[in-house]
Backbone as a printed PyTorch tensor [residue, N CA C, xyz], in Angstrom:
tensor([[[ 155.5600,  206.8700,  -88.3610],
         [ 154.6340,  207.9200,  -87.9780],
         [ 153.2170,  207.5150,  -88.3400]],

        [[ 153.0380,  206.7770,  -89.4040],
         [ 151.6850,  206.4380,  -89.8250],
         [ 151.1390,  207.5070,  -90.7450]],

        [[ 149.8250,  207.6090,  -90.8470],
         [ 149.1950,  208.6000,  -91.7000],
         [ 149.3060,  209.9930,  -91.1170]],

        [[ 149.0450,  210.9780,  -91.9570],
         [ 149.0700,  212.3780,  -91.5260],
         [ 147.6690,  212.7640,  -91.0850]],

        [[ 147.5440,  213.1530,  -89.8100],
         [ 146.2520,  213.5500,  -89.2700],
         [ 145.9460,  215.0240,  -89.5110]],

        [[ 146.9920,  215.8640,  -89.5040],
         [ 146.7670,  217.2980,  -89.6070],
         [ 147.9470,  217.9510,  -90.3100]],

        [[ 147.6430,  218.8670,  -91.2100],
         [ 148.6560,  219.6680,  -91.8880],
         [ 148.2900,  221.1280,  -91.7210]],

        [[ 148.8740,  221.8070,  -90.7140],
         [ 148.5000,  223.1940,  -90.4440],
         [ 148.9470,  224.1730,  -91.5160]],

        [[ 149.8930,  223.7980,  -92.3680],
         [ 150.4120,  224.7200,  -93.3800],
         [ 149.7780,  224.5070,  -94.7440]],

        [[ 148.8040,  223.6370,  -94.8320],
         [ 148.1650,  223.3370,  -96.1100],
         [ 146.8650,  224.1130,  -96.2540]],

        [[ 146.2820,  223.9910,  -97.3990],
         [ 144.9700,  224.5490,  -97.6780],
         [ 144.2180,  223.5200,  -98.5200]],

        [[ 142.9410,  223.7270,  -98.7640],
         [ 142.1880,  222.7110,  -99.5130],
         [ 142.7800,  222.3570, -100.8840]],

        [[ 143.4660,  223.2960, -101.5480],
         [ 144.0600,  223.0070, -102.8540],
         [ 145.3230,  222.1570, -102.6920]],

        [[ 146.2480,  222.6040, -101.8470],
         [ 147.4980,  221.8720, -101.6290],
         [ 147.2450,  220.5340, -100.9580]],

        [[ 146.1500,  220.4210, -100.2480],
         [ 145.7940,  219.2090,  -99.5170],
         [ 145.7730,  217.9780, -100.4260]],

        [[ 145.5110,  218.1740, -101.6930],
         [ 145.4980,  217.0730, -102.6580],
         [ 146.8360,  216.3370, -102.6410]],

        [[ 147.9170,  217.0630, -102.4120],
         [ 149.2550,  216.4750, -102.4100],
         [ 149.6000,  215.8030, -101.0880]],

        [[ 149.1410,  216.3500,  -99.9890],
         [ 149.5150,  215.8690,  -98.6580],
         [ 148.6200,  214.7330,  -98.1850]],

        [[ 147.3400,  214.8510,  -98.4800],
         [ 146.3550,  213.8440,  -98.0860],
         [ 146.2450,  213.6650,  -96.5720]],

        [[ 146.3010,  214.7850,  -95.8450],
         [ 146.0960,  214.7470,  -94.3950],
         [ 144.6080,  214.5560,  -94.1150]],

        [[ 144.3160,  213.9860,  -92.9490],
         [ 142.9230,  213.8030,  -92.5570],
         [ 142.2130,  215.1400,  -92.4180]],

        [[ 142.9430,  216.1680,  -91.9290],
         [ 142.3390,  217.4890,  -91.8020],
         [ 143.3520,  218.5950,  -92.0420]],

        [[ 142.8500,  219.7330,  -92.5010],
         [ 143.6370,  220.9510,  -92.6890],
         [ 142.8100,  222.0940,  -92.0980]],

        [[ 143.4630,  223.1860,  -91.7340],
         [ 142.6850,  224.3010,  -91.1740],
         [ 141.8550,  224.9870,  -92.2510]],

        [[ 140.7270,  225.5150,  -91.8380],
         [ 139.9150,  226.2830,  -92.7810],
         [ 140.5790,  227.6470,  -92.9840]],

        [[ 140.1810,  228.3290,  -94.0100],
         [ 140.7720,  229.6280,  -94.3410],
         [ 140.5130,  230.6470,  -93.2340]],

        [[ 139.4120,  230.4950,  -92.5010],
         [ 139.0460,  231.4590,  -91.4550],
         [ 139.8830,  231.2940,  -90.1800]],

        [[ 140.5990,  230.1940,  -90.0370],
         [ 141.3100,  229.9000,  -88.7860],
         [ 142.8150,  230.0700,  -88.9670]],

        [[ 143.4470,  230.7050,  -87.9980],
         [ 144.9020,  230.8200,  -87.9730],
         [ 145.4430,  229.6320,  -87.1730]],

        [[ 146.0690,  228.6500,  -87.8130],
         [ 146.5300,  227.4600,  -87.0960],
         [ 147.6210,  227.7370,  -86.0700]],

        [[ 148.2650,  228.8900,  -86.1550],
         [ 149.2720,  229.2350,  -85.1540],
         [ 148.6240,  229.5930,  -83.8150]],

        [[ 147.3160,  229.8450,  -83.8230],
         [ 146.6000,  230.2010,  -82.6040],
         [ 145.7180,  229.0760,  -82.0930]],

        [[ 145.7890,  227.9140,  -82.7190],
         [ 144.9740,  226.7600,  -82.3420],
         [ 145.8720,  225.6120,  -81.8990]],

        [[ 145.2930,  224.6560,  -81.1450],
         [ 146.0280,  223.4300,  -80.8330],
         [ 145.8750,  222.4560,  -81.9890]],

        [[ 146.9220,  221.6980,  -82.2400],
         [ 146.9190,  220.7200,  -83.3120],
         [ 146.6260,  219.3430,  -82.7300]],

        [[ 146.5880,  218.3150,  -83.5750],
         [ 146.2780,  216.9730,  -83.0820],
         [ 146.9480,  215.9020,  -83.9480]],

        [[ 147.1940,  214.7520,  -83.3320],
         [ 147.6490,  213.5680,  -84.0550],
         [ 149.0530,  213.6560,  -84.6140]],

        [[ 149.2530,  213.0000,  -85.7610],
         [ 150.5170,  213.0240,  -86.4840],
         [ 150.4720,  214.1950,  -87.4560]],

        [[ 151.4810,  215.0660,  -87.3750],
         [ 151.4160,  216.3370,  -88.0920],
         [ 152.5390,  216.4620,  -89.1260]],

        [[ 152.1800,  216.9210,  -90.3080],
         [ 153.1230,  217.2840,  -91.3630],
         [ 153.1350,  218.8010,  -91.4180]],

        [[ 154.3190,  219.4280,  -91.3280],
         [ 154.4270,  220.8830,  -91.3560],
         [ 155.4310,  221.2670,  -92.4380]],

        [[ 155.0000,  222.0780,  -93.3810],
         [ 155.8640,  222.5230,  -94.4740],
         [ 155.5730,  223.9930,  -94.7750]],

        [[ 156.1020,  224.8810,  -93.9310],
         [ 155.7910,  226.2980,  -94.1100],
         [ 156.4630,  226.8990,  -95.3400]],

        [[ 155.8020,  227.8750,  -95.9030],
         [ 156.3680,  228.6140,  -97.0260],
         [ 157.1400,  229.7990,  -96.4670]],

        [[ 158.0990,  230.2750,  -97.2030],
         [ 158.8110,  231.4770,  -96.7890],
         [ 160.2050,  231.2110,  -96.2620]],

        [[ 160.8170,  232.2880,  -95.8340],
         [ 162.2000,  232.2550,  -95.3800],
         [ 162.3160,  231.8410,  -93.9180]],

        [[ 163.5000,  232.0480,  -93.3720],
         [ 163.8090,  231.5330,  -92.0430],
         [ 162.9100,  232.1110,  -90.9580]],

        [[ 162.5330,  233.3730,  -91.0360],
         [ 161.6920,  233.9630,  -89.9870],
         [ 160.3580,  233.2300,  -89.8880]],

        [[ 159.7070,  233.0340,  -91.0200],
         [ 158.4280,  232.3440,  -91.0350],
         [ 158.5890,  230.8810,  -90.6200]],

        [[ 159.6170,  230.2350,  -91.1270],
         [ 159.8560,  228.8310,  -90.7690],
         [ 160.1370,  228.6740,  -89.2780]],

        [[ 160.8360,  229.6260,  -88.7050],
         [ 161.1380,  229.5680,  -87.2710],
         [ 159.8580,  229.6890,  -86.4340]],

        [[ 158.9510,  230.5580,  -86.8390],
         [ 157.6690,  230.7010,  -86.1440],
         [ 156.9250,  229.3670,  -86.1670]],

        [[ 156.8580,  228.7370,  -87.3460],
         [ 156.1590,  227.4580,  -87.4860],
         [ 156.8780,  226.3460,  -86.7320]],

        [[ 158.2130,  226.3550,  -86.7550],
         [ 158.9500,  225.3130,  -86.0430],
         [ 158.7520,  225.4380,  -84.5320]],

        [[ 158.8180,  226.6490,  -84.0190],
         [ 158.5930,  226.8580,  -82.5830],
         [ 157.1910,  226.4150,  -82.1760]],

        [[ 156.2030,  226.7040,  -83.0090],
         [ 154.8280,  226.2540,  -82.7310],
         [ 154.7690,  224.7240,  -82.7360]],

        [[ 155.4250,  224.0980,  -83.7110],
         [ 155.4420,  222.6350,  -83.8040],
         [ 156.0580,  222.0230,  -82.5490]],

        [[ 157.1930,  222.5390,  -82.1220],
         [ 157.8680,  222.0200,  -80.9230],
         [ 156.9950,  222.2360,  -79.6970]],

        [[ 156.3520,  223.3900,  -79.5910],
         [ 155.4640,  223.6680,  -78.4640],
         [ 154.3000,  222.6790,  -78.4170]],

        [[ 153.6790,  222.4230,  -79.5490],
         [ 152.5630,  221.4680,  -79.6010],
         [ 153.0360,  220.0530,  -79.2520]],

        [[ 154.2140,  219.6910,  -79.7230],
         [ 154.7750,  218.3560,  -79.4820],
         [ 155.1450,  218.1710,  -78.0050]],

        [[ 155.8660,  219.1180,  -77.4690],
         [ 156.3280,  219.0040,  -76.0800],
         [ 155.1940,  219.1120,  -75.0690]],

        [[ 154.0990,  219.7380,  -75.4550],
         [ 152.9540,  219.8410,  -74.5510],
         [ 151.9270,  218.7420,  -74.7770]],

        [[ 152.2640,  217.7730,  -75.6350],
         [ 151.4300,  216.5960,  -75.8130],
         [ 150.1870,  216.7870,  -76.6660]],

        [[ 150.1180,  217.8920,  -77.4020],
         [ 148.9470,  218.1060,  -78.2560],
         [ 149.0310,  217.2820,  -79.5340]],

        [[ 150.2680,  217.0040,  -79.9970],
         [ 150.4520,  216.1680,  -81.1780],
         [ 151.2800,  214.9480,  -80.8030]],

        [[ 151.0790,  213.8680,  -81.5320],
         [ 151.7640,  212.6080,  -81.2460],
         [ 153.1460,  212.5530,  -81.8780]],

        [[ 153.2890,  213.0470,  -83.0940],
         [ 154.5700,  213.0580,  -83.8020],
         [ 154.4960,  214.1130,  -84.8920]],

        [[ 155.6690,  214.4340,  -85.4660],
         [ 155.6630,  215.4180,  -86.5490],
         [ 156.8010,  215.1540,  -87.5260]],

        [[ 156.5770,  215.5970,  -88.7490],
         [ 157.6260,  215.7220,  -89.7500],
         [ 157.5580,  217.1760,  -90.1990]],

        [[ 158.6970,  217.8710,  -90.0650],
         [ 158.7740,  219.2870,  -90.4100],
         [ 159.7130,  219.4160,  -91.5990]],

        [[ 159.1900,  219.8960,  -92.7260],
         [ 159.9780,  220.0730,  -93.9490],
         [ 160.2060,  221.5520,  -94.1810]],

        [[ 161.4630,  221.9380,  -94.4530],
         [ 161.7430,  223.3400,  -94.7270],
         [ 162.7940,  223.4920,  -95.8110]],

        [[ 162.6330,  224.5500,  -96.6030],
         [ 163.6590,  224.9480,  -97.5640],
         [ 164.4670,  226.1110,  -97.0160]],

        [[ 164.1270,  226.5540,  -95.8230],
         [ 164.8570,  227.6330,  -95.1630],
         [ 166.0130,  227.0030,  -94.3830]],

        [[ 167.0790,  226.6880,  -95.1020],
         [ 168.1980,  225.9620,  -94.5000],
         [ 168.8310,  226.7080,  -93.3220]],

        [[ 168.7060,  228.0060,  -93.2960],
         [ 169.2540,  228.8040,  -92.1980],
         [ 168.5740,  228.4800,  -90.8650]],

        [[ 167.4540,  227.7890,  -90.9270],
         [ 166.7270,  227.4080,  -89.7090],
         [ 167.5850,  226.5310,  -88.7950]],

        [[ 168.4780,  225.7350,  -89.3610],
         [ 169.3050,  224.8700,  -88.5140],
         [ 170.2510,  225.6820,  -87.6220]],

        [[ 170.5640,  226.9090,  -88.0190],
         [ 171.3490,  227.7980,  -87.1760],
         [ 170.4550,  228.6240,  -86.2660]],

        [[ 169.3270,  229.0630,  -86.7890],
         [ 168.4400,  229.9660,  -86.0610],
         [ 167.6610,  229.2680,  -84.9490]],

        [[ 167.4870,  227.9660,  -85.0370],
         [ 166.7270,  227.2070,  -84.0340],
         [ 167.5320,  225.9880,  -83.5920]],

        [[ 168.4730,  226.1640,  -82.6830],
         [ 169.3280,  225.0430,  -82.2740],
         [ 168.5750,  223.8570,  -81.6690]],

        [[ 167.3260,  224.0500,  -81.2560],
         [ 166.5350,  222.9410,  -80.7080],
         [ 166.3450,  221.8460,  -81.7570]],

        [[ 166.5610,  222.1770,  -83.0240],
         [ 166.4790,  221.1760,  -84.0990],
         [ 167.3590,  219.9770,  -83.7760]],

        [[ 168.5140,  220.2110,  -83.1850],
         [ 169.4760,  219.1270,  -82.9560],
         [ 169.0510,  218.1840,  -81.8440]],

        [[ 167.9180,  218.4740,  -81.1950],
         [ 167.3400,  217.5260,  -80.2330],
         [ 166.5580,  216.4300,  -80.9540]],

        [[ 166.4380,  216.5390,  -82.2660],
         [ 165.6160,  215.6180,  -83.0500],
         [ 166.4090,  215.0810,  -84.2340]],

        [[ 166.0390,  213.9130,  -84.7320],
         [ 166.6880,  213.4200,  -85.9530],
         [ 166.3770,  214.3490,  -87.1250]],

        [[ 167.3930,  214.5630,  -87.9660],
         [ 167.2790,  215.4620,  -89.1110],
         [ 167.7700,  214.7340,  -90.3590]],

        [[ 167.0850,  214.9430,  -91.4660],
         [ 167.5400,  214.4300,  -92.7590],
         [ 167.8900,  215.6250,  -93.6370]],

        [[ 169.1060,  215.6120,  -94.1830],
         [ 169.5120,  216.5990,  -95.1700],
         [ 169.5350,  215.8570,  -96.5090]],

        [[ 168.5490,  216.0900,  -97.3780],
         [ 168.4830,  215.3660,  -98.6550],
         [ 169.7220,  215.5840,  -99.5250]],

        [[ 170.0830,  214.5570, -100.2840],
         [ 171.2290,  214.6280, -101.1880],
         [ 171.0110,  215.6830, -102.2730]],

        [[ 169.7710,  215.8420, -102.7090],
         [ 169.4250,  216.8310, -103.7260],
         [ 168.3290,  217.7300, -103.1780]],

        [[ 168.2690,  218.9490, -103.7020],
         [ 167.1880,  219.8510, -103.3110],
         [ 165.8600,  219.2530, -103.7570]],

        [[ 164.8900,  219.2770, -102.8620],
         [ 163.5700,  218.7150, -103.1750],
         [ 162.7030,  219.8010, -103.7870]],

        [[ 162.2190,  219.5310, -104.9840],
         [ 161.3190,  220.4830, -105.6400],
         [ 159.9540,  220.4000, -104.9860]],

        [[ 159.3830,  221.5560, -104.7550],
         [ 158.0360,  221.6190, -104.2160],
         [ 157.0730,  221.9440, -105.3540]],

        [[ 155.8000,  221.7080, -105.1160],
         [ 154.7940,  222.0020, -106.1240],
         [ 153.9580,  223.1890, -105.6830]],

        [[ 153.6750,  224.0520, -106.6350],
         [ 152.8760,  225.2430, -106.3720],
         [ 151.5750,  225.1310, -107.1630]],

        [[ 150.4660,  225.4180, -106.5070],
         [ 149.1640,  225.3690, -107.1760],
         [ 149.0030,  226.5790, -108.0910]],

        [[ 148.5590,  226.3060, -109.3130],
         [ 148.2560,  227.3780, -110.2690],
         [ 146.8590,  227.1340, -110.8210]],

        [[ 146.3900,  228.0230, -111.6550],
         [ 145.0440,  227.8710, -112.2290],
         [ 144.9460,  226.6860, -113.1830]],

        [[ 146.0900,  226.1860, -113.6540],
         [ 146.0810,  225.0510, -114.5900],
         [ 146.6260,  223.7730, -113.9610]],

        [[ 146.8060,  223.7660, -112.6690],
         [ 147.3220,  222.5700, -111.9810],
         [ 148.4870,  222.9190, -111.0830]],

        [[ 149.4360,  222.0130, -110.9780],
         [ 150.6010,  222.2300, -110.1280],
         [ 151.8490,  222.3720, -110.9870]],

        [[ 152.7410,  223.2760, -110.5810],
         [ 154.0140,  223.4090, -111.2800],
         [ 155.1490,  223.3140, -110.2720]],

        [[ 156.2670,  222.7030, -110.6730],
         [ 157.3910,  222.5480, -109.7410],
         [ 158.0880,  223.8750, -109.4670]],

        [[ 158.5080,  224.0380, -108.2460],
         [ 159.2690,  225.2090, -107.8300],
         [ 160.5860,  224.6930, -107.2720]],

        [[ 161.6750,  225.0890, -107.8880],
         [ 162.9900,  224.6330, -107.4400],
         [ 163.4940,  225.5700, -106.3380]],

        [[ 163.7640,  225.0330, -105.1680],
         [ 164.2500,  225.8870, -104.0760],
         [ 165.6670,  226.3840, -104.3680]],

        [[ 165.9890,  227.5430, -103.8330],
         [ 167.3190,  228.1110, -104.0460],
         [ 168.3210,  227.5980, -103.0180]],

        [[ 167.8520,  226.9300, -101.9840],
         [ 168.7510,  226.3940, -100.9590],
         [ 168.4270,  224.9300, -100.7190]],

        [[ 169.2490,  224.2820,  -99.9240],
         [ 169.0110,  222.8850,  -99.5820],
         [ 167.8880,  222.7830,  -98.5730]],

        [[ 167.3590,  221.5870,  -98.4120],
         [ 166.2140,  221.3500,  -97.5440],
         [ 166.6390,  220.6330,  -96.2720]],

        [[ 165.7550,  220.6230,  -95.3010],
         [ 165.9390,  219.8430,  -94.0780],
         [ 164.5900,  219.2510,  -93.6920]],

        [[ 164.6390,  218.0250,  -93.1860],
         [ 163.4430,  217.3440,  -92.7040],
         [ 163.7160,  216.9710,  -91.2520]],

        [[ 162.8980,  217.4710,  -90.3450],
         [ 163.0810,  217.2290,  -88.9110],
         [ 161.9510,  216.3240,  -88.4420]],

        [[ 162.2960,  215.3870,  -87.5720],
         [ 161.3460,  214.3540,  -87.1450],
         [ 161.1370,  214.3770,  -85.6440]],

        [[ 159.8980,  214.4950,  -85.2360],
         [ 159.5200,  214.3440,  -83.8320],
         [ 158.8940,  212.9680,  -83.6790]],

        [[ 159.6090,  212.0080,  -83.0890],
         [ 159.1110,  210.6310,  -83.0330],
         [ 157.8270,  210.4860,  -82.2200]],

        [[ 157.0840,  209.4060,  -82.4600],
         [ 155.8430,  209.1810,  -81.7040],
         [ 156.1110,  209.1730,  -80.2020]],

        [[ 155.1700,  209.7010,  -79.4530],
         [ 155.3340,  209.7860,  -78.0010],
         [ 154.8950,  208.5190,  -77.2810]],

        [[ 154.3650,  207.5440,  -78.0250],
         [ 153.8790,  206.3120,  -77.4060],
         [ 155.0200,  205.5880,  -76.6940]],

        [[ 154.7390,  205.0780,  -75.5160],
         [ 155.7570,  204.3750,  -74.7350],
         [ 155.9850,  202.9480,  -75.2060]],

        [[ 155.0750,  202.4040,  -76.0270],
         [ 155.2270,  201.0200,  -76.4680],
         [ 156.3440,  200.8610,  -77.4940]],

        [[ 156.7880,  201.9780,  -78.0910],
         [ 157.8940,  201.9400,  -79.0370],
         [ 159.1280,  202.4730,  -78.3290]],

        [[ 160.2340,  201.7310,  -78.3590],
         [ 161.4560,  202.1910,  -77.6930],
         [ 162.0300,  203.3940,  -78.4270]],

        [[ 162.8580,  204.1790,  -77.7300],
         [ 163.4740,  205.3580,  -78.3390],
         [ 164.3300,  204.9650,  -79.5360]],

        [[ 165.0210,  203.8410,  -79.4340],
         [ 165.8630,  203.3790,  -80.5330],
         [ 165.0080,  203.0510,  -81.7480]],

        [[ 163.8830,  202.3630,  -81.5380],
         [ 163.0000,  202.0170,  -82.6490],
         [ 162.3940,  203.2560,  -83.2960]],

        [[ 162.1070,  204.2830,  -82.4990],
         [ 161.5190,  205.5110,  -83.0360],
         [ 162.4880,  206.1880,  -84.0030]],

        [[ 163.7530,  206.2690,  -83.6180],
         [ 164.7580,  206.8950,  -84.4700],
         [ 165.0750,  205.9970,  -85.6620]],

        [[ 165.1010,  204.6820,  -85.4510],
         [ 165.3480,  203.7420,  -86.5520],
         [ 164.2640,  203.8480,  -87.6100]],

        [[ 163.0440,  204.0730,  -87.1910],
         [ 161.9310,  204.2380,  -88.1170],
         [ 162.1960,  205.4050,  -89.0620]],

        [[ 162.6270,  206.5280,  -88.5180],
         [ 162.9570,  207.6970,  -89.3390],
         [ 164.1460,  207.3980,  -90.2380]],

        [[ 165.1760,  206.8020,  -89.6650],
         [ 166.3880,  206.4760,  -90.4310],
         [ 166.0480,  205.5780,  -91.6190]],

        [[ 165.3030,  204.5320,  -91.3800],
         [ 164.9590,  203.5960,  -92.4490],
         [ 164.0640,  204.2260,  -93.5120]],

        [[ 163.2450,  205.2020,  -93.1090],
         [ 162.3470,  205.8570,  -94.0630],
         [ 163.0610,  206.8790,  -94.9450]],

        [[ 164.0800,  207.5490,  -94.4040],
         [ 164.6840,  208.6740,  -95.1180],
         [ 166.1260,  208.4710,  -95.5630]],

        [[ 166.7840,  207.3980,  -95.1870],
         [ 168.2100,  207.2240,  -95.5020],
         [ 168.5010,  207.1750,  -96.9970]],

        [[ 167.5370,  206.7650,  -97.7960],
         [ 167.7660,  206.6900,  -99.2380],
         [ 167.6800,  208.0450,  -99.9320]],

        [[ 167.0930,  209.0480,  -99.2690],
         [ 167.0020,  210.3660,  -99.9140],
         [ 168.0070,  211.3700,  -99.3480]],

        [[ 168.6580,  211.0400,  -98.2310],
         [ 169.6290,  211.9830,  -97.6900],
         [ 170.3630,  211.4630,  -96.4790]],

        [[ 171.2660,  212.2880,  -96.0090],
         [ 172.0600,  211.9580,  -94.8300],
         [ 171.2160,  212.2060,  -93.5860]],

        [[ 171.2200,  211.2290,  -92.6630],
         [ 170.4850,  211.3420,  -91.4070],
         [ 171.4600,  211.7780,  -90.3210]],

        [[ 171.0760,  212.8010,  -89.5800],
         [ 171.9240,  213.3280,  -88.5170],
         [ 171.1380,  213.2590,  -87.2170]],

        [[ 171.7300,  212.6330,  -86.2150],
         [ 171.1220,  212.6420,  -84.8850],
         [ 172.1840,  212.2840,  -83.8610]],

        [[ 172.0040,  212.7940,  -82.6610],
         [ 172.9310,  212.4500,  -81.5990],
         [ 172.3270,  211.3350,  -80.7550]],

        [[ 173.0750,  210.8810,  -79.7750],
         [ 172.5880,  209.7470,  -78.9820],
         [ 171.3470,  210.0760,  -78.1670]],

        [[ 171.0030,  211.3530,  -78.0500],
         [ 169.8350,  211.7420,  -77.2770],
         [ 168.6290,  212.0480,  -78.1650]],

        [[ 168.8180,  212.0680,  -79.4740],
         [ 167.7180,  212.3790,  -80.3840],
         [ 166.6060,  211.3540,  -80.2200]],

        [[ 165.4180,  211.8420,  -80.0140],
         [ 164.2720,  210.9590,  -79.8800],
         [ 163.9940,  210.5180,  -78.4610]],

        [[ 164.8880,  210.8750,  -77.5090],
         [ 164.5920,  210.4700,  -76.1290],
         [ 163.7720,  211.5480,  -75.4420]],

        [[ 163.5790,  211.4020,  -74.1700],
         [ 162.7110,  212.3140,  -73.4470],
         [ 163.4290,  213.6210,  -73.1150]],

        [[ 163.0400,  214.6960,  -73.7520],
         [ 163.6210,  215.9920,  -73.4530],
         [ 163.2710,  216.4230,  -72.0380]],

        [[ 162.2090,  215.8300,  -71.4540],
         [ 161.8420,  216.1600,  -70.0720],
         [ 162.9730,  215.8240,  -69.1130]],

        [[ 163.6680,  214.6960,  -69.3630],
         [ 164.7910,  214.3100,  -68.5000],
         [ 165.8840,  215.3730,  -68.5380]],

        [[ 166.1650,  215.8940,  -69.7320],
         [ 167.1890,  216.9280,  -69.8560],
         [ 166.7810,  218.1960,  -69.1110]],

        [[ 165.5190,  218.5720,  -69.2250],
         [ 165.0330,  219.7700,  -68.5460],
         [ 165.0800,  219.5870,  -67.0280]],

        [[ 164.6950,  218.4160,  -66.5450],
         [ 164.7530,  218.1400,  -65.1100],
         [ 166.1970,  218.2200,  -64.6040]],

        [[ 167.1280,  217.6320,  -65.3510],
         [ 168.5370,  217.6760,  -64.9660],
         [ 169.0260,  219.1210,  -64.9330]],

        [[ 168.6620,  219.8930,  -65.9440],
         [ 169.0610,  221.2880,  -66.0030],
         [ 168.5250,  222.0550,  -64.7900]],

        [[ 167.2430,  221.8560,  -64.4730],
         [ 166.6520,  222.5410,  -63.3290],
         [ 167.3270,  222.1480,  -62.0190]],

        [[ 167.6520,  220.8570,  -61.8780],
         [ 168.3040,  220.3770,  -60.6570],
         [ 169.7230,  220.9360,  -60.5280]],

        [[ 170.4110,  221.1010,  -61.6340],
         [ 171.8130,  221.5210,  -61.6140],
         [ 172.0010,  223.0260,  -61.8130]],

        [[ 170.9160,  223.7600,  -61.9510],
         [ 171.0170,  225.1880,  -62.2230],
         [ 171.8990,  225.8720,  -61.1880]],

        [[ 172.8070,  226.6660,  -61.6580],
         [ 173.7410,  227.3880,  -60.7810],
         [ 174.9680,  226.5660,  -60.4160]],

        [[ 174.9480,  225.2690,  -60.6730],
         [ 176.0870,  224.4050,  -60.3440],
         [ 176.9220,  224.0540,  -61.5760]],

        [[ 176.4060,  224.3580,  -62.7390],
         [ 177.1170,  223.9900,  -63.9690],
         [ 178.0590,  225.0870,  -64.3960]]])
């Protein structure tokens, strides 16, 4: 994926940990703006909030506003609530990943009550093959958890949509 260009779920304080090129200002709602580049998304909250952020991430990705994404969530129920997740490679870490919370005296670890999931939207560049895009994710995350993907993960979802539209009513 390369460096992180934008983190819509961060703020200037948390940004110290992510080191994205840009984060939204406090005055802007990133859910109402277009994103850019390689995006890291790590929403706070339960499945409802995570689903809103995941749907926005997929919308930005599929419409070509962002090049790639890594979506981190502690809302494990999201894998049931948003089946589109299975169109992408997913890492389920072997151990729950502790997150850091900003306090007045620095950062303190917060242990999640559920397991985590990391979803990967591979780069859209055509110079990298679909196999290499998924291998990149696999090689980066295999040491921290189990990688799950089907044979279509990382390929062009446009082909699937075109096939569906062509076959509508015949399936």
